[in-house]
Amino acid sequence: WILFESVTVVSMTISRLMSRRSIRLLGKFYSERNINGVNGLNMRIAEAGDSSKPLVLLLDGFPGHYHAYRHQFQALANAGYYAVAPSHRGFPGTEGADPEDPTAFNILNITSDIVSLVHMLGKTKAVIVGHDWGAPFAWTSGLLRPDMFYAVSLLSVPFVPKLVGAPPISELMEQLKIPGSIFYQFSWIEEGSEKGINADLEQFFKKIIYNLHYDGLSSREWSSPLGPLLWPQEWGKDWPEMQQKLDYKPMSTIPEEDIQVYVNAFKQNPGGLHGGLNFYRNIVFNDMVTRFQQGQTLLQPTSLLVGEKDPVITGMFAEAWEHQNAILPDLRQKVMLPNCGHWIQQEKPEETNKFLLEFLAALNHPKPDA
């Protein structure tokens, strides 16, 4: 019996180690669960760390999935934080929002989701981190609930304030209608564009990620600082046409198996990427319902990390990047990582973790039960 028990324990230990190793190979250092009642949603989250520790919320963008933060979960947990990344409304594992209703995906609803999640986690305060669309989600949460979000970290997208007297964003978007070219958002805003994208999710993820990755951005000369965000009109007006012109090669820092995690998750998601496309369909509406924020800025400690080759920085928000120090009164980090594209926390995980942990270490965190 003793021999049998010893063999069983050893066998179970080896099995756990092998399982842990397979997880390590994917860099998947998080557990997943659903929380019902998050602003009317049954929300899927990924988490790591002791839930009594300070909460760090990790928000991703489009085409996003919390697996994009796979390199940050354990780094945060090991440093004494409770890391949580939600799957946004309309994203894999989260139920309760119909992608056929684009208005349900406006920024006020998403901010309400984030606030409700903090409460459902038993917390009253959190540091909020946002990448891509997660950045405006994070700063909007910080502007509307500074009592809850006591520090804000932005990845790949600088803070863009609403200036007093600024024209509606609908007028600014007209300036992006450049003869002979198509700005990517105009293609994705079109009703029905989700059908072409969902028809081949593997190609969509591979080509979007590669062409905004440092490897892809460096592989060709682009005619505009917007790079692949602005494509020649002859490439076609919708994704299935134009993606044929985009290259794809395996990347140095984002393995194929990690891309497949995204592909599989959205293949199983009702609506595929439809919900995420609704973020773009709410750009004008979001501007209309948040114009009361004109002249407002983040007063909390703020951090900004970007990649030097990211067309979001070199093209879309170049001016905002240059003026961050003047815009944000408590900007503690403004870092541009070399040899890096848009997917900063995946392309440069060690550097991202270093700066994020330094930012967190300098904060006055609430007591463990808050």
Coordinates of C-alpha atoms in Angstrom, one line a residue:
W1 CA 0.0 0.0 0.0
I2 CA 2.8 2.4 0.9
L3 CA 4.6 1.5 -2.4
F4 CA 1.3 2.0 -4.3
E5 CA 0.6 5.3 -2.6
S6 CA 4.2 6.5 -3.3
V7 CA 4.0 5.6 -6.9
T8 CA 0.5 7.3 -7.2
V9 CA 1.9 10.5 -5.6
V10 CA 4.9 10.5 -7.8
S11 CA 2.7 9.9 -10.9
M12 CA 0.3 12.7 -9.9
T13 CA 3.2 15.0 -9.3
I14 CA 4.8 14.2 -12.7
S15 CA 1.4 14.7 -14.3
R16 CA 1.0 18.1 -12.7
L17 CA 4.5 19.2 -13.7
M18 CA 3.9 18.1 -17.3
S19 CA 0.6 20.0 -17.3
R20 CA 2.3 23.0 -15.9
R21 CA 5.1 22.7 -18.4
S22 CA 2.6 22.7 -21.3
I23 CA 1.0 25.8 -19.9
R24 CA 4.5 27.4 -19.6
L25 CA 5.2 26.7 -23.2
L26 CA 2.2 28.7 -24.2
G27 CA 3.0 31.4 -21.6
K28 CA -0.5 30.9 -20.2
F29 CA -0.2 31.8 -16.6
Y30 CA -3.8 32.5 -15.7
S31 CA -7.0 30.7 -14.6
E32 CA -10.4 31.5 -16.1
R33 CA -13.9 31.7 -14.7
N34 CA -17.2 33.4 -15.3
I35 CA -18.8 36.0 -13.0
N36 CA -22.6 36.4 -13.4
G37 CA -24.3 39.8 -12.8
V38 CA -21.5 42.1 -14.1
N39 CA -23.7 45.0 -15.4
G40 CA -26.2 42.4 -16.7
L41 CA -23.5 40.2 -18.2
N42 CA -22.1 36.8 -17.4
M43 CA -18.5 37.8 -17.8
R44 CA -15.5 35.6 -18.5
I45 CA -12.3 36.7 -16.8
A46 CA -8.7 35.6 -16.5
E47 CA -6.9 36.0 -13.2
A48 CA -3.8 35.4 -11.3
G49 CA -2.6 36.2 -7.8
D50 CA -4.0 36.6 -4.4
S51 CA -7.5 38.3 -4.5
S52 CA -6.8 40.1 -1.3
K53 CA -3.9 42.0 -2.9
P54 CA -4.3 45.3 -4.9
L55 CA -6.3 44.8 -8.0
V56 CA -4.7 45.5 -11.4
L57 CA -7.3 45.4 -14.2
L58 CA -5.9 44.5 -17.7
L59 CA -8.0 45.7 -20.6
D60 CA -7.4 44.6 -24.2
G61 CA -8.6 46.0 -27.4
F62 CA -9.4 44.8 -31.0
P63 CA -8.9 42.2 -32.1
G64 CA -8.3 41.4 -28.5
H65 CA -8.3 38.6 -26.0
Y66 CA -7.0 38.5 -22.5
H67 CA -4.4 36.0 -23.7
A68 CA -2.5 39.0 -25.0
Y69 CA -1.6 39.7 -21.4
R70 CA -0.2 36.1 -20.9
H71 CA 3.3 37.5 -20.0
Q72 CA 2.0 39.9 -17.4
F73 CA -0.2 37.7 -15.2
Q74 CA 2.5 35.9 -13.3
A75 CA 4.8 38.9 -13.2
L76 CA 2.0 40.9 -11.4
A77 CA 1.0 38.0 -9.2
N78 CA 4.6 37.4 -8.1
A79 CA 5.0 41.1 -7.3
G80 CA 2.0 40.9 -4.9
Y81 CA -0.9 42.1 -7.1
Y82 CA -4.2 40.5 -8.1
A83 CA -4.3 40.6 -11.9
V84 CA -7.6 40.4 -13.7
A85 CA -8.4 40.7 -17.4
P86 CA -12.0 40.7 -18.5
S87 CA -13.4 39.4 -21.8
H88 CA -15.3 42.4 -23.0
R89 CA -19.0 42.3 -23.9
G90 CA -19.4 40.4 -27.2
F91 CA -16.1 38.7 -26.7
P92 CA -15.4 35.0 -26.0
G93 CA -17.0 33.5 -22.9
T94 CA -18.9 36.7 -22.0
E95 CA -22.7 36.4 -22.5
G96 CA -25.5 39.0 -22.3
A97 CA -24.7 41.5 -25.1
D98 CA -26.2 41.1 -28.6
P99 CA -23.7 42.1 -31.3
E100 CA -26.6 42.8 -33.6
D101 CA -27.3 45.8 -31.4
P102 CA -24.2 48.1 -32.0
T103 CA -25.4 50.7 -29.5
A104 CA -25.0 48.3 -26.7
F105 CA -21.2 48.5 -27.2
N106 CA -20.9 52.2 -26.5
I107 CA -18.1 53.4 -24.2
L108 CA -20.5 54.3 -21.3
N109 CA -21.8 50.7 -21.2
I110 CA -18.3 49.3 -21.3
T111 CA -17.2 51.7 -18.5
S112 CA -20.2 50.4 -16.5
D113 CA -19.1 46.8 -17.2
I114 CA -15.6 47.7 -15.8
V115 CA -16.9 49.4 -12.7
S116 CA -19.4 46.6 -12.0
L117 CA -16.6 44.0 -12.4
V118 CA -14.6 45.8 -9.7
H119 CA -17.6 45.6 -7.3
M120 CA -18.3 42.0 -8.2
L121 CA -14.6 41.1 -7.3
G122 CA -15.3 42.6 -3.9
K123 CA -13.1 45.6 -4.5
T124 CA -13.6 49.4 -4.4
K125 CA -10.3 50.5 -6.0
A126 CA -8.1 49.3 -8.8
V127 CA -5.2 50.3 -11.1
I128 CA -6.4 50.1 -14.6
V129 CA -4.2 49.2 -17.6
G130 CA -5.4 49.4 -21.2
H131 CA -4.0 48.4 -24.6
D132 CA -5.4 49.5 -28.0
W133 CA -9.1 50.1 -27.4
G134 CA -8.5 49.1 -23.8
A135 CA -6.6 52.5 -23.5
P136 CA -9.7 54.7 -24.1
F137 CA -11.7 52.3 -22.0
A138 CA -9.1 52.8 -19.2
W139 CA -8.9 56.5 -19.4
T140 CA -12.7 57.0 -19.6
S141 CA -13.0 54.8 -16.5
G142 CA -10.3 57.0 -14.8
L143 CA -12.1 60.2 -15.8
L144 CA -15.5 59.1 -14.7
R145 CA -14.5 57.2 -11.5
P146 CA -11.3 58.6 -10.2
D147 CA -12.4 57.5 -6.7
M148 CA -12.2 53.9 -7.9
F149 CA -9.3 53.9 -10.5
Y150 CA -6.4 55.6 -8.6
A151 CA -3.8 55.0 -11.3
V152 CA -4.0 54.5 -15.1
S153 CA -1.4 52.8 -17.4
L154 CA -1.8 53.1 -21.2
L155 CA -0.2 50.8 -23.7
S156 CA 0.3 51.7 -27.4
V157 CA -2.3 54.6 -27.3
P158 CA -1.7 58.0 -25.7
F159 CA -4.3 59.9 -23.8
V160 CA -6.4 62.0 -26.2
P161 CA -8.3 64.7 -24.3
K162 CA -11.4 66.4 -25.5
L163 CA -10.4 69.9 -26.1
V164 CA -12.7 72.8 -25.3
G165 CA -14.4 73.9 -28.5
A166 CA -13.1 71.0 -30.6
P167 CA -15.3 70.0 -33.5
P168 CA -17.3 66.7 -33.4
I169 CA -15.2 63.7 -34.2
S170 CA -17.4 63.1 -37.2
E171 CA -15.9 66.2 -38.8
L172 CA -12.3 65.1 -37.9
M173 CA -13.0 61.7 -39.5
E174 CA -13.8 63.4 -42.8
Q175 CA -10.2 64.5 -42.9
L176 CA -9.2 60.8 -43.1
K177 CA -11.1 60.4 -46.4
I178 CA -8.0 60.7 -48.5
P179 CA -8.4 60.4 -52.3
G180 CA -7.0 57.1 -53.6
S181 CA -6.8 55.6 -50.1
I182 CA -9.0 53.8 -47.6
F183 CA -8.6 54.3 -43.8
Y184 CA -9.1 51.0 -42.1
Q185 CA -11.9 52.1 -39.8
F186 CA -14.2 53.1 -42.7
S187 CA -14.1 49.5 -43.9
W188 CA -14.8 48.0 -40.5
I189 CA -17.6 50.5 -39.7
E190 CA -19.6 49.3 -42.7
E191 CA -22.6 47.2 -41.8
G192 CA -22.0 43.6 -42.7
S193 CA -18.2 43.8 -42.6
E194 CA -18.1 41.2 -39.9
K195 CA -19.2 38.6 -42.4
G196 CA -16.1 38.9 -44.5
I197 CA -13.9 39.0 -41.4
N198 CA -15.5 36.1 -39.6
A199 CA -15.3 34.0 -42.8
D200 CA -11.6 33.5 -42.3
L201 CA -10.6 34.4 -38.7
E202 CA -7.2 32.7 -39.0
Q203 CA -6.2 34.9 -41.9
F204 CA -7.6 38.0 -40.1
F205 CA -5.7 37.5 -36.9
K206 CA -2.4 36.5 -38.6
K207 CA -2.4 39.4 -41.0
I208 CA -3.5 42.1 -38.6
I209 CA -1.1 41.0 -35.9
Y210 CA 1.9 40.5 -38.3
N211 CA 1.4 43.8 -40.2
L212 CA 1.2 45.8 -36.9
H213 CA 4.1 43.8 -35.4
Y214 CA 7.6 45.2 -35.7
D215 CA 8.6 42.4 -38.1
G216 CA 5.8 43.2 -40.5
L217 CA 6.1 47.0 -40.2
S218 CA 9.8 46.7 -41.0
S219 CA 9.3 44.4 -43.9
R220 CA 8.2 47.0 -46.4
E221 CA 8.1 50.7 -47.1
W222 CA 4.7 52.3 -46.4
S223 CA 3.6 55.4 -48.3
S224 CA 2.1 57.0 -45.1
P225 CA 3.0 57.2 -41.4
L226 CA -0.3 55.3 -40.9
G227 CA 1.3 52.3 -42.5
P228 CA -1.1 49.4 -42.9
L229 CA -3.9 51.4 -41.4
L230 CA -4.3 53.3 -44.7
W231 CA -4.3 51.1 -47.8
P232 CA -4.5 52.0 -51.5
Q233 CA -8.0 52.1 -52.9
E234 CA -7.1 49.6 -55.6
W235 CA -6.5 47.0 -52.9
G236 CA -10.3 46.9 -52.4
K237 CA -12.9 48.4 -50.2
D238 CA -13.4 45.5 -47.8
W239 CA -11.3 43.1 -45.8
P240 CA -11.5 40.0 -47.9
E241 CA -10.3 41.9 -50.9
M242 CA -7.5 44.0 -49.3
Q243 CA -6.1 41.3 -47.0
Q244 CA -4.9 39.5 -50.1
K245 CA -2.3 42.3 -50.5
L246 CA -1.0 41.9 -46.9
D247 CA 1.9 39.7 -46.1
Y248 CA 2.2 37.2 -43.3
K249 CA 5.3 35.5 -41.9
P250 CA 5.9 33.8 -38.6
M251 CA 7.0 36.4 -36.0
S252 CA 10.0 36.6 -33.8
T253 CA 8.0 37.3 -30.6
I254 CA 4.4 36.1 -31.1
P255 CA 4.4 32.3 -31.7
E256 CA 1.8 30.6 -34.0
E257 CA 0.3 28.7 -31.1
D258 CA -0.6 32.0 -29.3
I259 CA -2.3 33.3 -32.4
Q260 CA -4.2 30.1 -32.6
V261 CA -5.5 30.7 -29.0
Y262 CA -7.2 33.9 -30.4
V263 CA -8.5 32.2 -33.5
N264 CA -10.0 29.2 -31.6
A265 CA -11.6 31.5 -29.0
F266 CA -13.3 33.7 -31.6
K267 CA -14.4 30.7 -33.7
Q268 CA -16.3 29.5 -30.7
N269 CA -17.7 32.9 -29.9
P270 CA -21.2 33.6 -31.2
G271 CA -20.8 36.5 -33.6
G272 CA -17.1 36.0 -33.9
L273 CA -15.5 39.5 -34.0
H274 CA -18.9 41.2 -34.6
G275 CA -18.9 42.6 -31.0
G276 CA -15.4 44.1 -31.3
L277 CA -16.3 45.8 -34.6
N278 CA -19.1 47.5 -32.8
F279 CA -16.4 49.5 -30.9
Y280 CA -15.7 51.3 -34.2
R281 CA -19.4 51.7 -35.0
N282 CA -19.7 53.7 -31.8
I283 CA -16.9 56.2 -32.4
V284 CA -19.2 59.1 -33.3
F285 CA -21.8 58.2 -30.7
N286 CA -19.1 57.9 -28.0
D287 CA -18.0 61.4 -28.9
M288 CA -21.5 62.8 -28.6
V289 CA -22.2 61.3 -25.2
T290 CA -18.9 62.3 -23.6
R291 CA -18.5 65.9 -24.8
F292 CA -19.1 66.9 -21.2
Q293 CA -15.5 65.8 -20.7
Q294 CA -14.1 68.8 -22.7
G295 CA -11.2 70.3 -20.9
Q296 CA -10.9 67.4 -18.5
T297 CA -7.7 65.4 -18.0
L298 CA -6.5 62.5 -15.9
L299 CA -5.3 63.7 -12.5
Q300 CA -4.2 60.2 -11.3
P301 CA -0.7 58.9 -11.6
T302 CA -0.4 57.8 -15.3
S303 CA 2.0 55.7 -17.3
L304 CA 2.4 55.5 -21.1
L305 CA 4.4 52.8 -23.0
V306 CA 4.5 52.7 -26.8
G307 CA 6.4 51.0 -29.6
E308 CA 8.6 53.2 -31.8
K309 CA 7.4 51.6 -35.0
D310 CA 3.7 51.6 -34.1
P311 CA 1.6 53.6 -36.7
V312 CA -0.9 54.4 -34.0
I313 CA 1.9 56.5 -32.6
T314 CA 3.8 57.6 -35.7
G315 CA 0.6 58.4 -37.6
M316 CA -2.8 58.5 -35.8
F317 CA -1.7 60.0 -32.5
A318 CA 1.7 61.5 -33.2
E319 CA 0.7 65.0 -31.9
A320 CA -1.0 63.6 -28.8
W321 CA 2.2 61.6 -28.0
E322 CA 4.3 64.7 -28.3
H323 CA 2.1 66.6 -25.9
Q324 CA 1.5 64.0 -23.2
N325 CA 3.7 65.8 -20.6
A326 CA 1.7 69.0 -21.0
I327 CA -1.7 67.2 -21.0
L328 CA -1.2 64.8 -18.0
P329 CA -0.1 66.6 -14.7
D330 CA 1.0 63.3 -13.0
L331 CA 2.6 61.5 -15.9
R332 CA 5.2 59.2 -14.3
Q333 CA 6.4 57.3 -17.3
K334 CA 6.5 58.2 -21.0
V335 CA 8.5 55.4 -22.7
M336 CA 9.0 54.5 -26.3
L337 CA 10.4 51.0 -26.7
P338 CA 12.8 50.5 -29.7
N339 CA 12.2 47.7 -32.3
C340 CA 8.6 47.4 -31.3
G341 CA 5.3 47.7 -33.1
H342 CA 1.7 47.8 -31.8
W343 CA 1.5 44.7 -29.7
I344 CA 3.8 46.0 -27.0
Q345 CA 3.1 43.7 -24.1
Q346 CA 3.6 40.7 -26.4
E347 CA 6.5 42.0 -28.5
K348 CA 8.4 43.3 -25.5
P349 CA 7.1 41.4 -22.4
E350 CA 10.2 41.8 -20.2
E351 CA 10.4 45.5 -20.8
T352 CA 6.7 46.0 -20.4
N353 CA 6.7 44.2 -17.1
K354 CA 9.7 46.1 -15.9
F355 CA 8.1 49.5 -16.5
L356 CA 4.7 48.4 -15.3
L357 CA 6.0 47.0 -12.1
E358 CA 8.1 50.1 -11.5
F359 CA 5.0 52.3 -12.0
L360 CA 3.0 50.1 -9.6
A361 CA 5.7 50.0 -6.9
A362 CA 5.7 53.8 -6.6
L363 CA 2.0 54.1 -6.0
N364 CA 0.2 54.4 -2.7
H365 CA -2.0 51.3 -2.8
P366 CA -5.2 50.9 -0.7
K367 CA -5.3 48.5 2.2
P368 CA -5.6 44.8 1.2
D369 CA -9.4 44.6 1.8
A370 CA -10.2 47.6 -0.5

